[in-house]
Coordinates of C-alpha atoms and ligand atoms in Angstrom, one line a residue:
X159 CA 0.0 0.0 0.0
X160 CA 1.2 3.5 -0.8
X161 CA 2.4 5.7 2.0
X162 CA 1.2 9.3 1.7
X163 CA 3.1 11.9 3.8
X164 CA 1.7 15.2 5.2
X165 CA 2.8 17.7 7.8
X166 CA 0.8 17.4 11.0
X167 CA -1.2 14.9 13.0
X168 CA -4.6 13.3 12.3
X169 CA -7.1 15.9 11.4
X170 CA -4.7 18.4 9.9
X171 CA -6.1 20.0 6.7
X172 CA -3.2 18.5 4.7
X173 CA -4.3 15.0 5.8
X174 CA -7.9 15.6 4.8
X175 CA -6.9 16.9 1.4
X176 CA -4.5 14.1 0.8
X177 CA -6.9 11.3 1.8
X178 CA -9.7 12.9 -0.2
X179 CA -7.6 13.1 -3.3
X180 CA -6.3 9.5 -3.0
X181 CA -9.8 8.2 -2.3
X182 CA -11.3 10.0 -5.3
X183 CA -8.7 8.3 -7.5
X184 CA -9.2 4.9 -5.9
X185 CA -5.7 4.8 -4.5
X186 CA -5.3 2.9 -1.3
X187 CA -2.8 4.6 1.0
X188 CA -1.8 5.0 4.6
X189 CA -1.2 8.5 5.7
X190 CA 2.0 9.4 7.6
X191 CA 2.1 12.6 9.6
X192 CA 5.5 14.2 9.9
X193 CA 6.5 17.3 11.9
X194 CA 7.4 19.8 9.1
X195 CA 6.8 20.6 5.5
X196 CA 10.5 20.1 4.9
X197 CA 10.4 16.6 6.4
X198 CA 7.4 15.8 4.2
X199 CA 9.4 16.9 1.1
X200 CA 12.4 14.8 2.1
X201 CA 10.2 11.8 2.9
X202 CA 8.7 12.0 -0.6
X203 CA 12.0 12.8 -2.4
X204 CA 13.7 10.0 -0.5
X205 CA 11.0 7.5 -1.7
X206 CA 9.9 6.8 1.9
X207 CA 6.5 7.9 0.7
X208 CA 4.9 7.6 -2.7
X209 CA 2.7 10.7 -2.3
X210 CA 2.7 13.9 -0.3
X211 CA 0.8 17.2 -0.1
X212 CA 1.7 20.8 0.5
X213 CA -0.4 23.9 1.0
X214 CA 0.6 26.5 -1.6
X215 CA -1.8 29.4 -1.1
X216 CA -4.5 30.6 1.2
X217 CA -7.0 32.9 -0.6
X218 CA -7.0 35.1 2.6
X219 CA -3.6 34.7 4.1
X220 CA -1.4 34.5 0.9
X221 CA 1.2 32.2 -0.6
X222 CA 2.9 29.6 1.5
X223 CA 6.3 30.4 0.1
X224 CA 8.1 27.6 1.9
X225 CA 6.2 25.1 -0.3
X226 CA 7.4 26.7 -3.6
X227 CA 11.0 26.7 -2.1
X228 CA 10.7 23.0 -1.3
X229 CA 9.4 22.2 -4.7
X230 CA 12.5 23.9 -6.1
X231 CA 14.9 22.3 -3.7
X232 CA 13.8 18.7 -3.6
X233 CA 13.2 16.1 -6.3
X234 CA 9.4 16.1 -6.0
X235 CA 7.0 16.5 -8.9
X236 CA 3.5 18.1 -8.6
X237 CA 0.6 15.9 -9.7
X238 CA -2.5 17.9 -9.1
X239 CA -3.8 21.1 -7.6
X240 CA -6.8 21.1 -5.2
X241 CA -8.9 24.0 -4.1
X242 CA -10.1 23.2 -0.6
X243 CA -12.9 25.0 1.1
X244 CA -11.7 26.3 4.4
X245 CA -14.9 27.1 6.3
X246 CA -13.4 27.0 9.8
X247 CA -15.5 26.3 12.8
X248 CA -14.8 26.9 16.4
X249 CA -14.4 23.4 18.0
X250 CA -14.7 22.8 21.7
X251 CA -15.5 20.1 24.2
X252 CA -19.1 18.8 24.4
X253 CA -20.9 21.1 26.8
X254 CA -18.4 24.0 26.3
X255 CA -19.8 27.5 25.5
X256 CA -18.4 30.2 23.3
X257 CA -18.7 32.8 26.1
X258 CA -16.4 30.8 28.4
X259 CA -13.7 30.3 25.8
X260 CA -10.4 32.0 26.8
X261 CA -7.8 30.4 24.4
X262 CA -8.2 29.4 20.8
X263 CA -5.6 27.2 19.2
X264 CA -5.1 27.2 15.5
X265 CA -2.6 27.0 12.6
X266 CA -1.1 30.5 12.0
X267 CA -2.7 30.7 8.5
X268 CA -6.1 29.8 10.1
X269 CA -5.6 32.6 12.7
X270 CA -5.1 35.1 9.9
X271 CA -8.1 33.7 8.0
X272 CA -10.3 34.1 11.0
X273 CA -9.0 37.6 11.9
X274 CA -12.4 39.3 12.2
X275 CA -14.0 36.6 14.2
X276 CA -11.1 36.5 16.7
X277 CA -10.9 40.2 17.1
X278 CA -14.6 40.3 17.9
X279 CA -14.1 38.0 20.9
X280 CA -13.2 39.6 24.2
X281 CA -10.7 38.2 26.6
X282 CA -9.6 35.5 24.2
X283 CA -6.1 34.8 23.1
X284 CA -5.3 33.1 19.8
X285 CA -2.4 30.6 20.2
X286 CA -0.6 29.4 17.1
X287 CA -0.2 25.7 16.7
X288 CA 1.7 23.4 14.4
X289 CA -1.5 22.4 12.5
X290 CA -5.2 22.0 12.8
X291 CA -4.9 18.4 14.0
X292 CA -2.6 19.4 16.9
X293 CA -5.0 22.2 17.8
X294 CA -8.0 19.9 18.1
X295 CA -6.0 17.2 19.8
X296 CA -4.9 19.6 22.5
X297 CA -8.4 20.7 23.1
X298 CA -9.6 17.1 23.4
X299 CA -6.7 16.0 25.6
X300 CA -6.8 19.1 27.9
X301 CA -10.4 18.6 28.9
X302 CA -10.7 22.3 29.5
X303 CA -13.9 23.9 28.2
X304 CA -12.2 27.3 28.1
X305 CA -9.9 26.1 25.3
X306 CA -11.1 25.7 21.7
X307 CA -9.6 25.2 18.3
X308 CA -10.3 26.4 14.8
X309 CA -10.9 23.7 12.2
X310 CA -13.3 21.8 10.0
X311 CA -16.2 19.5 11.0
X312 CA -14.1 16.4 9.9
X313 CA -11.5 17.3 12.5
X314 CA -14.2 17.8 15.2
X315 CA -15.6 14.4 14.5
X316 CA -12.1 12.8 14.8
X317 CA -11.6 14.2 18.3
X318 CA -15.2 14.1 19.6
X319 CA -15.4 17.9 19.6
X320 CA -18.5 20.0 18.9
X321 CA -19.0 23.2 17.0
X322 CA -19.2 26.2 19.2
X323 CA -19.4 28.7 16.3
X324 CA -19.6 28.2 12.5
X325 CA -18.3 30.3 9.6
X326 CA -15.4 31.8 11.5
X327 CA -13.3 32.7 8.4
X328 CA -13.5 36.3 7.2
X329 CA -15.0 34.9 4.0
X330 CA -16.6 31.5 4.5
X331 CA -16.6 31.0 0.7
X332 CA -12.8 31.1 0.7
X333 CA -10.5 28.2 -0.1
X334 CA -6.9 27.2 0.1
X335 CA -4.8 25.7 -2.7
X336 CA -2.9 22.5 -2.1
X337 CA -0.5 20.5 -4.4
X338 CA -0.4 16.7 -4.4
X339 CA 3.2 15.6 -5.1
X340 CA 5.1 12.5 -5.8
X341 CA 8.8 11.6 -6.0
X342 CA 10.3 13.1 -9.2
X343 CA 11.9 9.6 -9.8
X344 CA 9.0 7.6 -8.6
X345 CA 9.2 3.8 -8.8
X346 CA 7.1 2.2 -11.6
X347 CA 4.5 1.0 -9.2
X348 CA 3.7 4.5 -7.9
X349 CA -0.1 4.8 -8.5
X350 CA 0.2 8.6 -9.1
X351 CA 2.1 7.8 -12.3
X352 CA -1.1 6.3 -13.6
X353 CA -3.2 9.5 -13.1
X354 CA -4.3 10.7 -16.4
X355 CA -3.6 14.3 -17.5
X356 CA -6.7 16.4 -17.3
X357 CA -7.8 18.8 -20.0
X358 CA -6.7 21.8 -18.0
X359 CA -3.0 21.7 -16.9
X360 CA -0.9 24.2 -15.1
X361 CA 2.8 24.7 -15.0
X362 CA 4.9 26.4 -12.3
X363 CA 8.4 27.9 -12.8
X364 CA 10.9 29.6 -10.5
X365 CA 13.3 32.1 -12.1
X366 CA 15.6 34.9 -11.3
X367 CA 16.5 37.8 -13.6
X368 CA 19.4 40.3 -13.7
X369 CA 18.8 43.6 -12.1
X370 CA 18.4 45.6 -15.3
X371 CA 15.2 47.7 -15.9
X372 CA 12.6 45.7 -17.7
X373 CA 14.0 42.2 -17.1
X374 CA 10.9 41.0 -15.4
X375 CA 8.6 42.6 -18.0
X376 CA 10.6 40.8 -20.7
X377 CA 10.1 37.5 -19.0
X378 CA 6.4 38.0 -18.7
X379 CA 6.0 39.0 -22.3
X380 CA 7.3 35.6 -23.2
X381 CA 4.0 34.2 -21.9
X382 CA 1.9 37.1 -23.3
X383 CA 3.5 36.7 -26.8
X384 CA 2.5 33.1 -26.9
X385 CA -1.0 33.8 -25.5
X386 CA -0.3 31.7 -22.4
X387 CA -2.5 32.7 -19.6
X388 CA -0.5 33.6 -16.5
X389 CA -2.3 32.7 -13.2
X390 CA 0.0 33.8 -10.4
X391 CA 3.2 35.7 -9.9
X392 CA 5.0 35.9 -6.6
X393 CA 8.4 37.3 -5.8
X394 CA 10.7 36.9 -2.8
X395 CA 14.4 37.5 -2.0
X396 CA 16.7 34.8 -3.5
X397 CA 18.3 33.4 -0.4
X398 CA 22.1 33.3 -0.7
X399 CA 22.0 35.6 -3.7
X400 CA 22.3 39.1 -2.1
X401 CA 19.6 41.5 -3.2
X402 CA 18.5 39.3 -6.1
X403 CA 14.9 38.1 -6.2
X404 CA 13.3 34.9 -7.3
X405 CA 10.0 34.8 -9.0
X406 CA 7.4 32.1 -9.0
X407 CA 4.9 32.0 -11.8
X408 CA 2.0 29.6 -12.5
X409 CA 0.4 29.6 -15.9
X410 CA -2.0 27.5 -18.0
X411 CA -0.6 24.6 -20.1
X412 CA 1.7 21.7 -19.9
X413 CA 5.5 21.5 -20.5
X414 CA 4.8 19.1 -23.3
X415 CA 2.5 21.6 -25.2
X416 CA 4.4 23.1 -28.1
X417 CA 3.9 26.7 -27.1
X418 CA 4.7 26.1 -23.5
X419 CA 7.9 24.2 -24.4
X420 CA 8.9 27.1 -26.7
X421 CA 8.2 29.6 -23.9
X422 CA 10.4 27.6 -21.5
X423 CA 13.2 27.6 -24.0
X424 CA 12.9 31.3 -24.3
X425 CA 12.8 31.7 -20.4
X426 CA 16.1 29.8 -20.4
X427 CA 17.7 32.3 -22.7
X428 CA 16.3 35.3 -20.9
X429 CA 16.5 34.5 -17.2
X430 CA 19.6 34.2 -15.0
X431 CA 18.3 31.0 -13.4
X432 CA 15.3 28.9 -14.3
X433 CA 13.8 25.9 -12.4
X434 CA 10.8 24.1 -14.0
X435 CA 8.8 23.0 -10.9
X436 CA 6.5 20.9 -13.1
X437 CA 3.1 20.6 -14.7
X438 CA 0.0 19.2 -13.0
X439 CA -3.7 18.8 -13.3
X440 CA -5.4 22.1 -12.6
X441 CA -8.4 22.2 -10.2
X442 CA -11.7 22.4 -12.0
X443 CA -15.1 23.3 -10.5
X444 CA -16.1 24.3 -7.0
X445 CA -13.6 23.9 -4.2
X446 CA -13.6 20.5 -2.6
X447 CA -13.8 19.9 1.1
X448 CA -17.3 21.0 2.1
X449 CA -19.0 18.2 3.9
X450 CA -16.0 16.0 3.9
X451 CA -16.0 13.6 6.8
X452 CA -12.9 12.3 8.7
X453 CA -11.0 9.6 6.9
X454 CA -12.3 6.4 8.4
X455 CA -8.9 5.0 9.1
X456 CA -7.9 8.0 11.1
X457 CA -11.1 8.2 13.2
X458 CA -9.9 7.0 16.6
X459 CA -9.2 8.2 20.1
X460 CA -5.5 9.0 20.2
X461 CA -3.4 6.2 21.7
X462 CA -2.3 8.2 24.7
X463 CA -5.9 9.0 25.6
X464 CA -7.0 5.4 25.3
X465 CA -4.0 4.3 27.4
X466 CA -4.7 6.9 30.1
X467 CA -8.4 6.1 30.1
X468 CA -7.7 2.4 30.5
X469 CA -5.2 3.0 33.3
X470 CA -7.3 5.4 35.2
X471 CA -10.3 3.1 35.0
X472 CA -8.4 0.5 37.0
X473 CA -6.3 2.6 39.3
X474 CA -7.3 3.5 42.8
X475 CA -5.7 6.8 43.8
X476 CA -7.0 9.7 45.8
X477 CA -6.1 11.9 42.8
X478 CA -6.8 10.0 39.6
X479 CA -6.8 13.2 37.4
X480 CA -3.6 14.6 38.8
X481 CA -1.7 11.3 38.9
X482 CA 1.1 10.8 36.5
X483 CA -0.4 7.5 35.5
X484 CA -3.4 9.4 33.9
X485 CA -1.1 11.2 31.5
X486 CA 2.3 9.5 31.4
X487 CA 3.7 11.9 28.8
X488 CA 3.2 14.9 31.2
X489 CA 1.1 18.0 30.7
X490 CA 2.1 21.0 28.6
X491 CA 0.3 24.2 29.3
X492 CA 0.3 27.0 26.7
X493 CA 0.0 30.5 28.1
X494 CA 0.3 33.0 25.4
X495 CA 3.5 32.1 23.6
X496 CA 4.9 30.3 26.6
X497 CA 4.9 26.6 26.9
X498 CA 5.2 25.1 30.3
X499 CA 6.1 21.6 31.1
X500 CA 7.7 20.3 27.9
X501 CA 11.3 21.3 28.3
X502 CA 11.3 25.1 28.1
X503 CA 12.5 26.5 31.5
X504 CA 10.1 29.3 32.4
X505 CA 11.0 32.2 34.6
X506 CA 8.3 34.3 36.2
X507 CA 9.6 37.6 37.6
X508 CA 8.0 40.6 39.2
X509 CA 7.3 42.3 42.5
X510 CA 5.6 40.8 45.5
X511 CA 3.0 43.5 45.3
X512 CA 2.0 45.9 42.5
X513 CA 2.7 49.3 44.1
X514 CA 2.3 51.9 41.3
X515 CA 2.0 52.2 37.6
X516 CA 5.6 53.2 37.2
X517 CA 6.9 50.4 39.5
X518 CA 5.1 47.6 37.6
X519 CA 5.7 48.9 34.1
X520 CA 9.4 49.4 34.9
X521 CA 9.7 46.0 36.5
X522 CA 7.9 44.4 33.6
X523 CA 10.3 45.8 31.0
X524 CA 13.3 45.1 33.2
X525 CA 12.4 41.4 33.8
X526 CA 11.5 40.9 30.2
X527 CA 14.8 42.3 29.0
X528 CA 16.6 40.1 31.4
X529 CA 14.9 36.9 30.2
X530 CA 11.7 36.4 32.2
X531 CA 8.9 35.1 30.1
X532 CA 6.0 35.8 32.5
X533 CA 5.2 38.7 34.9
X534 CA 4.0 38.3 38.5
X535 CA 2.6 40.9 40.9
X536 CA 0.2 40.6 43.8
X537 CA -2.8 42.9 44.1
X538 CA -4.7 41.1 46.8
X539 CA -2.1 40.4 49.5
X540 CA -2.5 37.8 52.2
X541 CA -0.6 39.6 55.0
X542 CA 0.0 38.2 58.5
X543 CA -0.8 41.6 60.1
X544 CA -4.0 43.5 59.2
X545 CA -2.0 46.7 59.4
X546 CA 0.6 45.7 56.8
X547 CA 0.1 46.8 53.1
X548 CA -2.8 44.8 51.7
X549 CA -2.2 45.5 48.0
X550 CA -3.8 47.8 45.5
X551 CA -6.8 45.5 44.8
X552 CA -8.5 45.9 41.4
X553 CA -6.3 49.0 40.6
X554 CA -3.3 46.7 41.0
X555 CA -4.9 44.1 38.8
X556 CA -5.5 46.6 36.0
X557 CA -1.9 47.9 36.3
X558 CA -0.5 44.4 36.1
X559 CA -2.6 43.7 33.1
X560 CA -1.4 46.9 31.5
X561 CA 2.2 46.0 32.1
X562 CA 1.6 42.6 30.6
X563 CA 0.1 44.1 27.5
X564 CA 3.0 46.7 27.2
X565 CA 5.6 43.9 27.3
X566 CA 3.7 40.9 25.8
X567 CA 4.4 39.0 29.0
X568 CA 1.6 36.8 30.3
X569 CA 0.6 37.7 33.9
X570 CA 0.2 35.9 37.2
X571 CA -1.6 37.3 40.3
X572 CA -3.2 35.9 43.4
X573 CA -6.9 35.4 44.0
X574 CA -8.0 35.3 47.6
X575 CA -11.7 35.0 47.4
X576 CA -14.3 33.3 45.2
X577 CA -15.9 36.5 44.2
X578 CA -12.5 37.7 42.8
X579 CA -12.1 34.8 40.4
X580 CA -14.3 35.7 37.4
X581 CA -13.1 39.3 37.3
X582 CA -9.5 38.4 37.8
X583 CA -9.7 35.8 35.0
X584 CA -10.9 38.4 32.6
X585 CA -7.7 40.4 33.0
X586 CA -4.9 38.1 34.2
X587 CA -3.5 35.0 32.5
X588 CA -2.7 32.8 35.5
X589 CA -4.6 32.8 38.8
X590 CA -2.4 32.1 41.8
X591 CA -3.7 30.3 44.8
X592 CA -1.5 31.3 47.7
X593 CA 0.0 29.0 50.3
X594 CA -2.5 30.2 52.9
X595 CA -5.4 29.2 50.6
X596 CA -4.1 25.9 49.3
X597 CA -6.9 24.1 51.2
X598 CA -9.6 26.7 50.7
X599 CA -11.7 24.1 48.9
X600 CA -14.4 26.4 47.7
X601 CA -11.8 28.7 46.2
X602 CA -10.2 25.7 44.5
X603 CA -13.6 24.6 43.1
X604 CA -14.2 28.2 41.8
X605 CA -10.8 28.3 39.9
X606 CA -11.6 24.8 38.7
X607 CA -14.7 26.1 37.0
X608 CA -12.8 28.8 35.1
X609 CA -10.6 28.2 32.1
X610 CA -7.6 30.2 33.2
X611 CA -4.4 28.3 34.3
X612 CA -3.8 28.1 38.0
X613 CA -0.6 28.4 39.9
X614 CA -1.2 26.4 43.1
X615 CA 1.2 27.0 45.9
X616 CA 2.0 24.4 48.5
X617 CA 0.6 25.3 51.9
X618 CA 2.8 26.3 54.8
X619 CA 2.5 22.9 56.4
X620 CA 1.0 20.8 53.7
X621 CA 2.3 17.4 52.7
X622 CA 2.8 16.6 49.0
X623 CA -0.3 14.4 49.1
X624 CA -2.3 17.3 50.4
X625 CA -1.0 19.5 47.6
X626 CA -1.9 16.9 45.0
X627 CA -5.3 16.5 46.5
X628 CA -5.8 20.2 46.3
X629 CA -4.9 20.2 42.6
X630 CA -7.3 17.3 42.1
X631 CA -10.1 19.7 43.3
X632 CA -9.3 22.0 40.4
X633 CA -9.0 19.3 37.8
X634 CA -12.2 17.6 39.1
X635 CA -14.1 20.8 38.2
X636 CA -12.8 20.7 34.6
X637 CA -9.7 22.9 34.6
X638 CA -6.7 20.8 33.8
X639 CA -4.3 23.8 33.6
X640 CA -2.6 23.6 36.9
X641 CA 1.0 24.4 37.8
X642 CA 2.2 23.3 41.3
X643 CA 4.6 25.5 43.2
X644 CA 7.0 24.5 46.0
X645 CA 7.5 27.7 48.1
X646 CA 9.0 26.4 51.3
X647 CA 7.4 24.9 54.4
X648 CA 7.4 25.5 58.1
X649 CA 10.1 23.5 59.9
X650 CA 12.0 24.0 63.2
X651 CA 14.8 25.8 61.3
X652 CA 14.7 29.6 61.8
X653 CA 17.7 30.5 59.7
X654 CA 15.6 30.9 56.6
X655 CA 12.1 32.2 56.3
X656 CA 10.8 28.7 55.4
X657 CA 12.6 25.5 54.5
X658 CA 12.6 25.2 50.7
X659 CA 11.8 21.5 50.1
X660 CA 13.6 20.8 46.9
X661 CA 13.1 17.1 47.3
X662 CA 9.4 17.9 46.5
X663 CA 10.4 18.4 42.9
X664 CA 11.5 14.9 41.9
X665 CA 8.7 13.4 44.1
X666 CA 6.0 15.5 42.4
X667 CA 7.4 14.9 39.0
X668 CA 7.2 11.2 39.6
X669 CA 3.7 11.3 41.0
X670 CA 1.9 13.8 38.8
X671 CA 1.9 15.0 35.2
X672 CA 1.4 18.6 36.2
X673 CA 4.3 21.0 35.8
X674 CA 6.2 21.9 39.0
X675 CA 7.6 25.4 39.7
X676 CA 9.8 26.5 42.6
X677 CA 9.6 29.9 44.4
X678 CA 12.9 30.4 46.2
X679 CA 11.9 34.0 47.2
X680 CA 9.4 32.9 49.7
X681 CA 11.3 29.7 50.3
X682 CA 14.3 31.3 51.9
X683 CA 13.2 34.9 52.3
X684 CA 16.8 36.2 52.1
X685 CA 18.0 37.9 49.0
X686 CA 21.5 36.5 48.9
X687 CA 20.3 32.9 49.0
X688 CA 17.9 33.2 46.2
X689 CA 20.6 32.7 43.5
X690 CA 22.0 29.3 44.7
X691 CA 18.4 28.0 45.2
X692 CA 17.4 29.1 41.7
X693 CA 20.3 27.0 40.4
X694 CA 19.4 24.1 42.5
X695 CA 15.7 24.2 41.5
X696 CA 16.5 24.1 37.8
X697 CA 19.1 21.3 38.4
X698 CA 16.6 19.2 40.4
X699 CA 14.1 19.3 37.6
X700 CA 11.7 22.2 38.2
X701 CA 9.8 23.4 35.1
X702 CA 10.1 27.0 36.1
X703 CA 10.7 29.6 38.8
X704 CA 8.7 32.3 40.5
X705 CA 11.0 35.1 41.7
X706 CA 10.3 38.4 43.3
X707 CA 12.0 41.4 41.7
X708 CA 11.7 45.1 42.7
X709 CA 13.2 48.3 41.3
X710 CA 14.3 49.3 44.8
X711 CA 14.1 46.4 47.2
X712 CA 14.7 48.3 50.5
X713 CA 11.6 50.4 49.7
X714 CA 9.3 47.4 48.7
X715 CA 6.0 47.5 50.5
X716 CA 6.0 43.8 51.1
X717 CA 8.7 41.1 51.3
X718 CA 11.6 43.6 50.9
X719 CA 14.2 41.3 52.3
X720 CA 13.8 38.8 49.5
X721 CA 13.2 41.0 46.5
X722 CA 16.0 41.1 43.9
X723 CA 17.1 44.2 42.2
X724 CA 17.0 44.2 38.4
X725 CA 20.7 43.5 37.9
X726 CA 20.9 40.6 40.3
X727 CA 17.9 39.1 38.7
X728 CA 19.6 39.5 35.3
X729 CA 22.7 37.8 36.6
X730 CA 20.7 34.9 37.9
X731 CA 18.9 34.4 34.7
X732 CA 22.2 34.4 32.8
X733 CA 23.6 32.0 35.3
X734 CA 20.6 29.6 34.9
X735 CA 21.2 29.4 31.1
X736 CA 24.3 27.4 31.9
X737 CA 22.4 24.7 33.7
X738 CA 20.8 22.1 31.5
X739 CA 17.1 21.5 31.7
X740 CA 16.3 18.2 33.3
X741 CA 14.7 16.7 30.3
X742 CA 13.1 13.5 31.7
X743 CA 9.4 13.5 31.0
X744 CA 8.1 10.0 31.5
X745 CA 7.1 8.0 34.5
X746 CA 9.9 7.0 36.8
X747 CA 11.9 10.2 36.3
Ligands
PEP183 C1 3.3 35.6 46.9 O1 3.7 34.9 45.9 O2 3.4 36.8 46.9 C2 2.8 35.0 48.1 C3 2.0 35.6 48.9 O3 3.2 33.7 48.2 P1 2.8 32.6 49.3 O4 1.4 32.3 49.1 O5 3.6 31.4 48.8 O6 3.2 33.0 50.6
MN184 MN1 5.7 37.9 48.4

């Protein structure tokens, strides 16, 4: 059976196009998803697949130039062009509602195509994904009703998702163009060699011209003089050739037609370089794709989900959703452009409390410049004394959100009461549950009902089992986006503010799939010991750090002894870059 390669995972547009084409032509094939367009091209060129597919143009978002480059670079031949209707829908979990959606995952081209729909949604962040299949899969796996994906009904069916909104493209009548390809030197049994040439053929060329006036016009007149109908012209810088440009042109006809062959001969004489990308069957009629169902072979529950379901059905644990066994591969959270849990080491920097506009904006810029990828700042402060600074409340939240927007950093802030949750979630990216509230079960349930990620701090005298059980409360309500945070516990040792229990990190990594952060600031409470503990936390396998930073630590309104000045924070971040990420991810770290 033929192997047909595409970029992406089950449910990607490329896969739907490819299976549709092969099925229409009675070709039996197994589809093989690979991580990149380049790998798809090398798989086909290297005869490890007999067929492949590449998107070449979105009617709304423009040419996929990489595909033309790959056609020129690799020994692959185009066979047919397909216009595919891209009537994107918003896909979510059964029971989810559009008004609760906070994050939408989609391929970058799809995000562009749905620009108007997305800009009409408040408090929603669009997150680029490798492909439409990955976007839908993440939604299905995550189990979080606040996360949705953009894609077609066929992909929804594949992952048991439902449509929360239809006609999300700026123009629902729009389509994308794809090319079916085969190896240039296909083996004789390749079924694509038997595809008959259709009445309407197209040819694509890549060429460069010298930089004299009129060179491009001269080339185009080669087509006009022979009454060949040009269809598309695209130019881009010619990589490795200074300021030279390369042009891609599509026109009607086949290289074997007399006038086309004659035109190509003339191109050869006129152009500096010429690559004939090939001739292929042009698309005829209305775009395909409307009403296409998922390829039957691909319709399945992904293996990891089946495994996890099978295991969790048999396991008795007080925290089945949090347990590592329910998701052996570990969770990855996407917060804005930041990925947590899959190898990237995340540093959250910022003040204990938001104190003023100037303070939080300056700190946001300073920590971003020094390598933080998220911004923290408390607005509702749990203080031991009622006379200590209690935070700026909603004014502080608004200032933190403003600093986040100004720097592009996702934000983290503590919620102390149930009635703060909804409003905080509208403005802030990650809701922190502080150590003192780790077992405030009603608060845990409230953040569990909201889509925002939660940073759950370990209680002052909580065991790791109690921390995991607290996280289970959040997951049990439907929010799987939880980060655990070790921040020091009460022991008999008074030398440090708390005792930072770094052994919690490997223990938690073994017992749960949730990412684990460390907060050395509250852990030791003494500025000069923050640095060695940051190093230790990364070395022991934490996924990220939460560190307090202040423009002028002695003047900080809370936790002044542990706040780092900007420069010291910068030195610590630079230092951390020299420590390898502990990359284990499976059970039995
Ligand atoms: C904080 O992060 O500012 C904070 C109050 O932390 P904790 O709840 O760990 O004391
Ligand atoms: Mn603090």
